[in-house]
Short mmCIF file of C-alpha atoms and ligand atoms in Angstrom, two decimals:
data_model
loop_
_atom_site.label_atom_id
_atom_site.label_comp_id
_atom_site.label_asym_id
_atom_site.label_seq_id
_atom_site.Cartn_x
_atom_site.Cartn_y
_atom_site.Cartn_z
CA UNK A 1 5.59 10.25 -30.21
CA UNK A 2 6.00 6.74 -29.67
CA UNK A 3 8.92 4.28 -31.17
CA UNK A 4 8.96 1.18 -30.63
CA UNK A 5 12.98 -0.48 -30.07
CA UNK A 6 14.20 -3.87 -29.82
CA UNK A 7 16.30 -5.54 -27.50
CA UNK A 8 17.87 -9.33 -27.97
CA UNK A 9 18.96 -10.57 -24.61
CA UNK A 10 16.25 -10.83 -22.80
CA UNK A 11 14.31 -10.28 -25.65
CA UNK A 12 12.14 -7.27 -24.79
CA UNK A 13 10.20 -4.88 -26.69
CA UNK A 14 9.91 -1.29 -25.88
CA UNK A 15 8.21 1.70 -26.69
CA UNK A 16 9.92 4.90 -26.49
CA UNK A 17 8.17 7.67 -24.92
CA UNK A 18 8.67 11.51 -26.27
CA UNK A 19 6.67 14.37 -25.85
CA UNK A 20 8.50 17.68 -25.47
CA UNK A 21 5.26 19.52 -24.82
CA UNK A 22 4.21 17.94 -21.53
CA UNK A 23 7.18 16.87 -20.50
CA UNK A 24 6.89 13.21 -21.41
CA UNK A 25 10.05 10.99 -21.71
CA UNK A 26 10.57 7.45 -21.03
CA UNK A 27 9.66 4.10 -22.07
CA UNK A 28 7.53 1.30 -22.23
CA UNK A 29 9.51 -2.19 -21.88
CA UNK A 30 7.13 -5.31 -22.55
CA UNK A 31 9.00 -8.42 -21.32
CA UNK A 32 6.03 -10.77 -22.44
CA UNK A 33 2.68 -11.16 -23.36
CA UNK A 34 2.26 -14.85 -23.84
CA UNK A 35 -0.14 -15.41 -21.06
CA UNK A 36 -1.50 -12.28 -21.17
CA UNK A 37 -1.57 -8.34 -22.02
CA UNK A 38 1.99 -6.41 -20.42
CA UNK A 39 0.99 -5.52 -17.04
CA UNK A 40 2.87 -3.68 -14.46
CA UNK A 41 2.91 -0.46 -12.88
CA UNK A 42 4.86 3.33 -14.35
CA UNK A 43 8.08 4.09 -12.24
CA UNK A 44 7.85 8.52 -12.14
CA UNK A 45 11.70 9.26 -11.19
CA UNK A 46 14.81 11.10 -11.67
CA UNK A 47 17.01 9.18 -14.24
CA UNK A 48 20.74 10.62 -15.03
CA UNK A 49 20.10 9.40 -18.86
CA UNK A 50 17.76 7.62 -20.76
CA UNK A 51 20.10 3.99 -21.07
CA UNK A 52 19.44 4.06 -16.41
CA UNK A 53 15.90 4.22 -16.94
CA UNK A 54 15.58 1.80 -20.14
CA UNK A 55 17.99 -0.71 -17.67
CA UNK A 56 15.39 -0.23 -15.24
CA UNK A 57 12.48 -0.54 -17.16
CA UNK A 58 13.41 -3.72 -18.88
CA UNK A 59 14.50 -5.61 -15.49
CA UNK A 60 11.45 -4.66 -13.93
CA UNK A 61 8.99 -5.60 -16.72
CA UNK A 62 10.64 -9.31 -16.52
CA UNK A 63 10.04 -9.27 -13.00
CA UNK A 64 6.14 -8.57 -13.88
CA UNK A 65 6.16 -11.45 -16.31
CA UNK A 66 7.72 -14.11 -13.50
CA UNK A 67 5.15 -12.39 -10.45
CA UNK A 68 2.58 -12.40 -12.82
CA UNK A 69 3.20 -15.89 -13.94
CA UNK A 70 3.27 -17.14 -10.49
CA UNK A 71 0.10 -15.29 -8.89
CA UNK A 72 -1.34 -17.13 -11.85
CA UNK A 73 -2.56 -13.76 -13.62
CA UNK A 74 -3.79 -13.43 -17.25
CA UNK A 75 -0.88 -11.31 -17.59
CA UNK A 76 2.49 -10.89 -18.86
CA UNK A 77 5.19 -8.76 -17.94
CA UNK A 78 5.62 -4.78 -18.70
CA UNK A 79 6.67 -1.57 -16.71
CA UNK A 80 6.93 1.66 -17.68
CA UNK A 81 9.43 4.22 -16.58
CA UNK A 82 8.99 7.90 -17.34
CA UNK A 83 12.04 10.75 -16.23
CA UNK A 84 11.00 13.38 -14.30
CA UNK A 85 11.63 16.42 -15.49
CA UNK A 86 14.44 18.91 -14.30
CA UNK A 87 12.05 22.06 -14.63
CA UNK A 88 9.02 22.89 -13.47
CA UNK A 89 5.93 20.85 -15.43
CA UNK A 90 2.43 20.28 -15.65
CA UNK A 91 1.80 16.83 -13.94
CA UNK A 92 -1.91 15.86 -15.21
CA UNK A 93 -0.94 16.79 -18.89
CA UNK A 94 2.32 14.70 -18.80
CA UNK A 95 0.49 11.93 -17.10
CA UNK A 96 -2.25 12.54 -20.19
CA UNK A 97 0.55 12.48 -22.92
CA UNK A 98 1.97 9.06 -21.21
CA UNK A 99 -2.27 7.82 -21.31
CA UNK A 100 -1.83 8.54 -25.47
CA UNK A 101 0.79 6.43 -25.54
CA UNK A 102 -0.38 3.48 -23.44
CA UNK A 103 -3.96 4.08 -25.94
CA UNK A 104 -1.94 3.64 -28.90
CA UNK A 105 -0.63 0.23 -28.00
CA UNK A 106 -4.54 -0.83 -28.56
CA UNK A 107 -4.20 -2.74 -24.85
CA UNK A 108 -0.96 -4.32 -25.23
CA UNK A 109 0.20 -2.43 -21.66
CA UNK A 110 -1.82 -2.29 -18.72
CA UNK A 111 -0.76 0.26 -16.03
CA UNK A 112 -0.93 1.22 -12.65
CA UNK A 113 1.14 3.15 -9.76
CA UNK A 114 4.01 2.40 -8.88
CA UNK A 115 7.10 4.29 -7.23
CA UNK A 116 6.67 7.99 -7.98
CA UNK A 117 3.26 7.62 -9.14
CA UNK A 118 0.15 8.20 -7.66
CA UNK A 119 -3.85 7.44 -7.48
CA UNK A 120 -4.63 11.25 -9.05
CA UNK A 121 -1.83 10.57 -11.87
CA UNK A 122 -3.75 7.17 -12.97
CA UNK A 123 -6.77 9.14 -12.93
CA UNK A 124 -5.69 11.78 -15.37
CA UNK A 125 -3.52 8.38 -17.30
CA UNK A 126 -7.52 6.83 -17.41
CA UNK A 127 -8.48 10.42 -19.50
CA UNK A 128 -7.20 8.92 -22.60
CA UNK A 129 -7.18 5.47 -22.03
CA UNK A 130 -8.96 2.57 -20.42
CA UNK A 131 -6.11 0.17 -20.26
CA UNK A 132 -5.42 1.58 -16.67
CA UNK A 133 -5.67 0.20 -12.81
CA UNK A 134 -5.07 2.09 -9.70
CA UNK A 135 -8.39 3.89 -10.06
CA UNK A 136 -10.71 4.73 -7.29
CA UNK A 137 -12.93 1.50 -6.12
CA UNK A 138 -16.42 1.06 -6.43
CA UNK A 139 -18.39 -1.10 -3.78
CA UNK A 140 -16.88 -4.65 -3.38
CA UNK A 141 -15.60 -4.32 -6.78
CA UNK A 142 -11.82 -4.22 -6.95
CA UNK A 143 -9.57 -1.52 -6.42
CA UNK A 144 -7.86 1.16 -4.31
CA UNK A 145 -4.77 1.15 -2.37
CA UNK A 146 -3.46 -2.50 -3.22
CA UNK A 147 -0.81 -2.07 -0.03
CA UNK A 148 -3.36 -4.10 2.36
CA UNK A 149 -3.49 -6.94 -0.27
CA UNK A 150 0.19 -7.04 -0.34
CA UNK A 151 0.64 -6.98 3.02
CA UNK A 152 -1.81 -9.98 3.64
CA UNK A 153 0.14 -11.90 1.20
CA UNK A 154 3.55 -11.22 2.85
CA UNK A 155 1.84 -12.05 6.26
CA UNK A 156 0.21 -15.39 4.80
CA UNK A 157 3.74 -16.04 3.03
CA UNK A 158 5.51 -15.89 6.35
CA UNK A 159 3.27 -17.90 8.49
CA UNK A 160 3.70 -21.19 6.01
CA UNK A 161 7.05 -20.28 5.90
CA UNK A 162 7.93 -19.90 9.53
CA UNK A 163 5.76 -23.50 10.19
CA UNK A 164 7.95 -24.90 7.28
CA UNK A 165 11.52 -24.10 8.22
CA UNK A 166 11.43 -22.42 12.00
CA UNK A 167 8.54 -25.39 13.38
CA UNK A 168 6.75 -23.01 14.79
CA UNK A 169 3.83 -20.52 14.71
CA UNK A 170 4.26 -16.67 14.29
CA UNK A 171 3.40 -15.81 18.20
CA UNK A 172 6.70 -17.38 19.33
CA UNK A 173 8.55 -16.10 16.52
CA UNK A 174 10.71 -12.80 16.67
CA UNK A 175 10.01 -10.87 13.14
CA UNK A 176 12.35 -7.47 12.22
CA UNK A 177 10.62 -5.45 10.15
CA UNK A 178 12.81 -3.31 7.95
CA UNK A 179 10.64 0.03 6.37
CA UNK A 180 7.20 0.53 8.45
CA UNK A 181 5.52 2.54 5.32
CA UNK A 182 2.51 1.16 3.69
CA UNK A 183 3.19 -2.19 3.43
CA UNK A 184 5.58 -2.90 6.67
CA UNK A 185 3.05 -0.69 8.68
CA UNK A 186 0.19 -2.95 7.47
CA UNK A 187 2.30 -5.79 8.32
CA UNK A 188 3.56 -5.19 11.56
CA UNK A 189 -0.04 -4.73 12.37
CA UNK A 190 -1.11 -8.24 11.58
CA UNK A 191 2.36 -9.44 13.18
CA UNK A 192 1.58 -8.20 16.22
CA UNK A 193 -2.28 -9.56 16.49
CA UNK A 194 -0.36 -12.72 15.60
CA UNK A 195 1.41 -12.61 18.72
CA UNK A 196 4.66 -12.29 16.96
CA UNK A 197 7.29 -9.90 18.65
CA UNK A 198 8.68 -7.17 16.58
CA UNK A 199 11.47 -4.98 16.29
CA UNK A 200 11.80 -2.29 13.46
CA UNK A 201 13.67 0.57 11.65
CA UNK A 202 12.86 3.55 9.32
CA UNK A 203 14.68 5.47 8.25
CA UNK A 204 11.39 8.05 8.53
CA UNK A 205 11.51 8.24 12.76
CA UNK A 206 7.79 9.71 12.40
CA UNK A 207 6.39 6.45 11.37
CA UNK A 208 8.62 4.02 13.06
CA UNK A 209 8.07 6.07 16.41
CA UNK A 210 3.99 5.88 16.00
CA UNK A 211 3.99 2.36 14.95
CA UNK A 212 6.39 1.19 17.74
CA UNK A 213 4.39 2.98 20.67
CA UNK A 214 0.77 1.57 19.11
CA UNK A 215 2.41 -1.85 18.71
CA UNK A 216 4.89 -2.14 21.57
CA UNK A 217 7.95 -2.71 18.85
CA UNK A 218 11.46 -2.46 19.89
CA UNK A 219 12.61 0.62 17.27
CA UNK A 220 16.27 0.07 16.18
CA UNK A 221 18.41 1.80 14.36
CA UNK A 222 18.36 0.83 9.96
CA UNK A 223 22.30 0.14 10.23
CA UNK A 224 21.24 -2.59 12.81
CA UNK A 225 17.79 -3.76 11.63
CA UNK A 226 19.35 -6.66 9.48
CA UNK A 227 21.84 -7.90 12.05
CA UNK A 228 19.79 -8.18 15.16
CA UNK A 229 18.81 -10.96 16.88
CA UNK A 230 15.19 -12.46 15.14
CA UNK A 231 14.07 -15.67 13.70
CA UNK A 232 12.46 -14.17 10.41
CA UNK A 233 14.38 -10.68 8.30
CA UNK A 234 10.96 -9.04 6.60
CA UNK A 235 12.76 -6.35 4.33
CA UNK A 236 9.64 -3.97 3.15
CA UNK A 237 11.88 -0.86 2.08
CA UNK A 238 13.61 -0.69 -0.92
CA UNK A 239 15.38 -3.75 -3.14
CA UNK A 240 18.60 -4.70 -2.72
CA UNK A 241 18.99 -5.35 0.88
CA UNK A 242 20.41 -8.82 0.87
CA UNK A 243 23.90 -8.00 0.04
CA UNK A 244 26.52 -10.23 0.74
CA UNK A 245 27.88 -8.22 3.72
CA UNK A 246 24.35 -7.61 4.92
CA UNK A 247 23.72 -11.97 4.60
CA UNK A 248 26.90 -12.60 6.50
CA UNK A 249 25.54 -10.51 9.47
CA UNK A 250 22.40 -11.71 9.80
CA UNK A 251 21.09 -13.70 12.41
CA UNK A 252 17.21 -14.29 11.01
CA UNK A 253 16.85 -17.87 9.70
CA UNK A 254 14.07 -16.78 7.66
CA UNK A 255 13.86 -13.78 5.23
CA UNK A 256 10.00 -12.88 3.64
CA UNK A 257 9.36 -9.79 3.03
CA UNK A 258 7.27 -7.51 0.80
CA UNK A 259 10.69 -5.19 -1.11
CA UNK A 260 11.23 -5.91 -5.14
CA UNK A 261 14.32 -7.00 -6.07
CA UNK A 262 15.51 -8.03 -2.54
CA UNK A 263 18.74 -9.77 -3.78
CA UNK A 264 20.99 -7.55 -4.79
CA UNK A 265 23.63 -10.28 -7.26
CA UNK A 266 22.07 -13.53 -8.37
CA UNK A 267 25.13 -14.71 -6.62
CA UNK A 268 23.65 -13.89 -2.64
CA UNK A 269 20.72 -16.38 -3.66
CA UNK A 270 23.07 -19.04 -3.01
CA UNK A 271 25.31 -17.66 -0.23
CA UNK A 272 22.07 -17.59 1.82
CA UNK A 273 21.50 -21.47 1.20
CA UNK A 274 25.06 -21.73 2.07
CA UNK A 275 24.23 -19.91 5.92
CA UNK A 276 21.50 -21.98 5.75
CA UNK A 277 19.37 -18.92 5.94
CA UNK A 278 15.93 -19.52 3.90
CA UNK A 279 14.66 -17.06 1.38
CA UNK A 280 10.79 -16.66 0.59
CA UNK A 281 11.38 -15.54 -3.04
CA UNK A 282 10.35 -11.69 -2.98
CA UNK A 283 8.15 -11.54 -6.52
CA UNK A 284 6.02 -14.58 -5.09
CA UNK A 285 5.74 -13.30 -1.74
CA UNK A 286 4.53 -9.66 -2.32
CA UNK A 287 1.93 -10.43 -5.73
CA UNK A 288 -0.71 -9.46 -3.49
CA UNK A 289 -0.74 -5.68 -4.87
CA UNK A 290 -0.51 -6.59 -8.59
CA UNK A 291 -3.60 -9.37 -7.91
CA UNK A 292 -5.36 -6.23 -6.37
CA UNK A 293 -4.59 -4.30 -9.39
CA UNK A 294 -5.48 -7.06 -12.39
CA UNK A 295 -8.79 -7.67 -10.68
CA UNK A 296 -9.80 -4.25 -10.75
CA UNK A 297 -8.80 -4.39 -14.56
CA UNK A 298 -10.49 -7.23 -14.94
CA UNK A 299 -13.72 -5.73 -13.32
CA UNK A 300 -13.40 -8.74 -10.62
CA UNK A 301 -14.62 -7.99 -6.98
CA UNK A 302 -12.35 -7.94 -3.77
CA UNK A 303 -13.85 -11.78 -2.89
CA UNK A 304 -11.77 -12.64 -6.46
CA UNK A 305 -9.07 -10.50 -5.00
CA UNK A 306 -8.69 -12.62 -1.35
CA UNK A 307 -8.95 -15.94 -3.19
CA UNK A 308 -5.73 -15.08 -5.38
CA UNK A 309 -4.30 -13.76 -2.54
CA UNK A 310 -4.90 -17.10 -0.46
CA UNK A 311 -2.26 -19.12 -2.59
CA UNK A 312 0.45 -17.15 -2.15
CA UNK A 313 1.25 -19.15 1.39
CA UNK A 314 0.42 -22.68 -0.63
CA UNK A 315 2.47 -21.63 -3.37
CA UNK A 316 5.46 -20.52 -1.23
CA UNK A 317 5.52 -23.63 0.87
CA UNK A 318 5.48 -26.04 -2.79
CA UNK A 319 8.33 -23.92 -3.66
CA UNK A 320 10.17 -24.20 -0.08
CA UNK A 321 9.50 -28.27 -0.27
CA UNK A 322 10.91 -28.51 -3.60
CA UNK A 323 13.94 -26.23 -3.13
CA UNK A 324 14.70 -28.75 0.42
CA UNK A 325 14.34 -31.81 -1.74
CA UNK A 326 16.84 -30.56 -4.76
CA UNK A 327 18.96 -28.88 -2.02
CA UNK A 328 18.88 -25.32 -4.22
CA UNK A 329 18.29 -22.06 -3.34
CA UNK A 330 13.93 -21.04 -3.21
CA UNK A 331 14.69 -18.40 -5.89
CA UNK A 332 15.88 -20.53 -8.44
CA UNK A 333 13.15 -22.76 -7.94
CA UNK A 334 10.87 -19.89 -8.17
CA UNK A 335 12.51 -18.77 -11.23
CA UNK A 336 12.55 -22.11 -12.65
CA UNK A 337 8.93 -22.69 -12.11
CA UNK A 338 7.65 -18.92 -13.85
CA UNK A 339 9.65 -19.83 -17.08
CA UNK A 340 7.78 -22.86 -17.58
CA UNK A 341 4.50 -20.95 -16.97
CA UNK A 342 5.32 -18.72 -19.75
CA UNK A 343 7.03 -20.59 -22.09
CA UNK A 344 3.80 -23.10 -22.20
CA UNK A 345 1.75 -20.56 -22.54
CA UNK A 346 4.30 -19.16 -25.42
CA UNK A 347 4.26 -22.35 -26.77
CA UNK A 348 0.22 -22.86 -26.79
CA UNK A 349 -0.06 -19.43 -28.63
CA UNK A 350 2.37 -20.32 -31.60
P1 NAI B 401 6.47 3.00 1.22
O1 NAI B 401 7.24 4.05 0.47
O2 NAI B 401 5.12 3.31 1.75
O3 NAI B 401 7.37 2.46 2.45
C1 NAI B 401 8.73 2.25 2.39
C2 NAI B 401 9.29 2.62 3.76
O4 NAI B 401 10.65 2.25 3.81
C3 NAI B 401 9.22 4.11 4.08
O5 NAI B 401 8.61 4.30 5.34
C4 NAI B 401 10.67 4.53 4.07
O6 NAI B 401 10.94 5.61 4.98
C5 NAI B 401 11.37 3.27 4.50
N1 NAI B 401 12.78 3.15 4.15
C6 NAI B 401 13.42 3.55 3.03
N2 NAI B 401 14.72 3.21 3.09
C7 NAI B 401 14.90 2.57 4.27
C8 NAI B 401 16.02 1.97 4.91
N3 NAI B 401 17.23 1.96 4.35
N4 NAI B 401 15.85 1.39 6.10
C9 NAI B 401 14.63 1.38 6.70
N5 NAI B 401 13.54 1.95 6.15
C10 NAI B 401 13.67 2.53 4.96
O7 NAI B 401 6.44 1.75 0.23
P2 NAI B 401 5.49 0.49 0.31
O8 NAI B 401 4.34 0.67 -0.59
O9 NAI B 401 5.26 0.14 1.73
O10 NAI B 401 6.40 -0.63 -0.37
C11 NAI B 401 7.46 -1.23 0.36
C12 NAI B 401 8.24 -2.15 -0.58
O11 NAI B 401 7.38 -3.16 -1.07
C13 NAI B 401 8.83 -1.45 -1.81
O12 NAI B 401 10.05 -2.04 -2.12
C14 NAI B 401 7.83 -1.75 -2.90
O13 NAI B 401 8.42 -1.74 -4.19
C15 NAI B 401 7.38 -3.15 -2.50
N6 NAI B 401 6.06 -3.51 -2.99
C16 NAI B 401 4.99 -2.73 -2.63
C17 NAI B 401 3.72 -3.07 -3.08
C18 NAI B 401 2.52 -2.28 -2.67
O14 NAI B 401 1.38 -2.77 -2.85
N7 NAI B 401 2.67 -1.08 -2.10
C19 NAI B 401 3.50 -4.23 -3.98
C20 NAI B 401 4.71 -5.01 -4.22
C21 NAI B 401 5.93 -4.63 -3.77
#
């Protein structure tokens, strides 16, 4: 069922995932595993072809392996993305077949949830194999929705940032919050104990109407959510909303936000220095989730959990103070920093 590919630039390995019985078909991309076993969470979506979701799968595990490095995890980077199927299927035995496979790579992979994917799938994954997070928690151990942890770590993020670049503290900041679901709902919580002022968009109206009335939030609409007028952008909906139209717009001096993937080229990374617009890199800002997720893997309790998640605001203001000094844009500097984190730890291990 499983074969494993090759891939040269960025070196990757992958496991190909086939099993016409349940339904099963995907892959397993392992970006790295010098500081650590693969870990990152299985992507359950609709893929036109096989080459989308092995594109996919192999960007996102190197993402793992540079938030991993920089949450300072005993991990490296992996994803997995399975294809949902066309037809009708039988969810707990597909998510069993895709447990096999992660068994058979003897703890190579770790996995969890991640878009498409749910606590009850990770439970019928954990049937077959124990090299699985996302589970149900137990006392103060570990585990459970990691959205709250990620959240904390965006919020945390933000506050050293705003100090660093605005000069000022959160309650006389104005923060727009783009995507109130788990994460930005969490958020905006926090935000608005903070003092700050909000103003946010879904593109669900349930959930941005509740949250606005609870939290007195001005609701926009999402065409307008990146060009209105706030000190700090917090994008928690899907990657790819700093395009170089949406950049040019915006009026935020600050972006930090919890989304994956939040620049859509390389090439808006340094437009944004150029609008002198600073950006909290995403993969270091939002680690909070997979910290939640390696503890509970690592049988580590939720005190281990809020300790990790404490250095995320450290860690974002050394990067901030270094990208200022060398006059570069925060994600290079983030980028920069993860490679030598892995390729010490890739040098150690020859
Ligand atoms: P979620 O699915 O609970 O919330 C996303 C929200 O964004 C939904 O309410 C959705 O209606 C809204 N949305 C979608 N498109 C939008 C648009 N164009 N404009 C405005 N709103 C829009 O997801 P969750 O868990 O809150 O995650 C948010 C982001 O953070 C995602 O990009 C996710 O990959 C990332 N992330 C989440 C982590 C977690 O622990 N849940 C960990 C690390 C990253």
């Amino acid at each position: 069922m499983v074969v494993r590919l090759a891939r040269q630039n960025p070196p990757m390995q992958s496991v190909r995932l086939l099993d016409p019985e349940s339904g099963l078909d995907g892959v397993i991309a392992i970006h790295s595993t010098a500081l650590g076993p693969g870990a990152g969470g299985c992507r359950f979506w609709h893929y036109a072809d096989l080459g989308s979701a092995l594109d996919d799968a192999y960007r996102l595990a190197e993402g793992m392996s540079y938030k991993n490095a920089m949450a300072d995890l005993p991990f490296g980077g992996a994803k997995a993305v399975l294809r949902q199927p066309d037809g009708p299927f039988d969810r707990a035995a597909l998510f069993r077949a895709f447990g096999r496979a992660v068994e058979e790579l003897g703890g190579l992979y770790v996995t969890a949830e991640d878009v498409g994917t749910t606590v009850a799938d990770m439970r019928a994954v954990s049937t077959r194999t124990r090299h699985v997070a996302g589970l149900d928690p137990a006392g103060d151990m570990a585990g459970g929705d990691p959205s709250p942890w990620t959240a904390l770590g965006v919020f945390e993020a933000m506050r050293t940032a705003a100090r660093f670049t605005l000069g000022a503290e959160l309650s006389d900041l104005t923060v727009a919050v783009q995507g109130t679901g788990n994460v930005g709902a969490n958020l905006c919580r926090r935000l608005a104990d903070a003092g700050a002022r909000l103003i946010i968009a879904d593109i669900d109206p349930r959930r941005r109407n509740a949250l606005g009335a609870v939290l007195d939030a001005r609701i926009v609409d999402v065409t307008e959510i990146m060009s209105v007028e706030a000190d700090i952008f917090a994008p928690c909906a899907l990657g790819g909303a700093l395009t170089s139209q949406s950049v040019a717009g915006m009026k935020a001096r600050l972006v930090c936000g919890a989304a994956n993937n939040q620049l859509a080229t390389a090439d808006v990374a340094e437009q944004l220095v150029d609008c002198g617009i600073v950006y909290a890199p995403d993969y270091v800002v939002n680690a909070g989730g997979i910290i939640s997720v390696s503890a509970e893997y690592l049988g580590e309790d939720r005190a281990s959990v809020a300790a990790r998640v404490d250095q995320i605001g450290p860690r974002i203001g050394e990067i901030l103070e270094l990208a200022r000094r060398e006059v570069r844009s925060p994600a290079l500097v983030a980028d920069e920093m993860a490679e030598r984190i892995i390729t010490q730890a890739d040098c150690r291990a020859a």
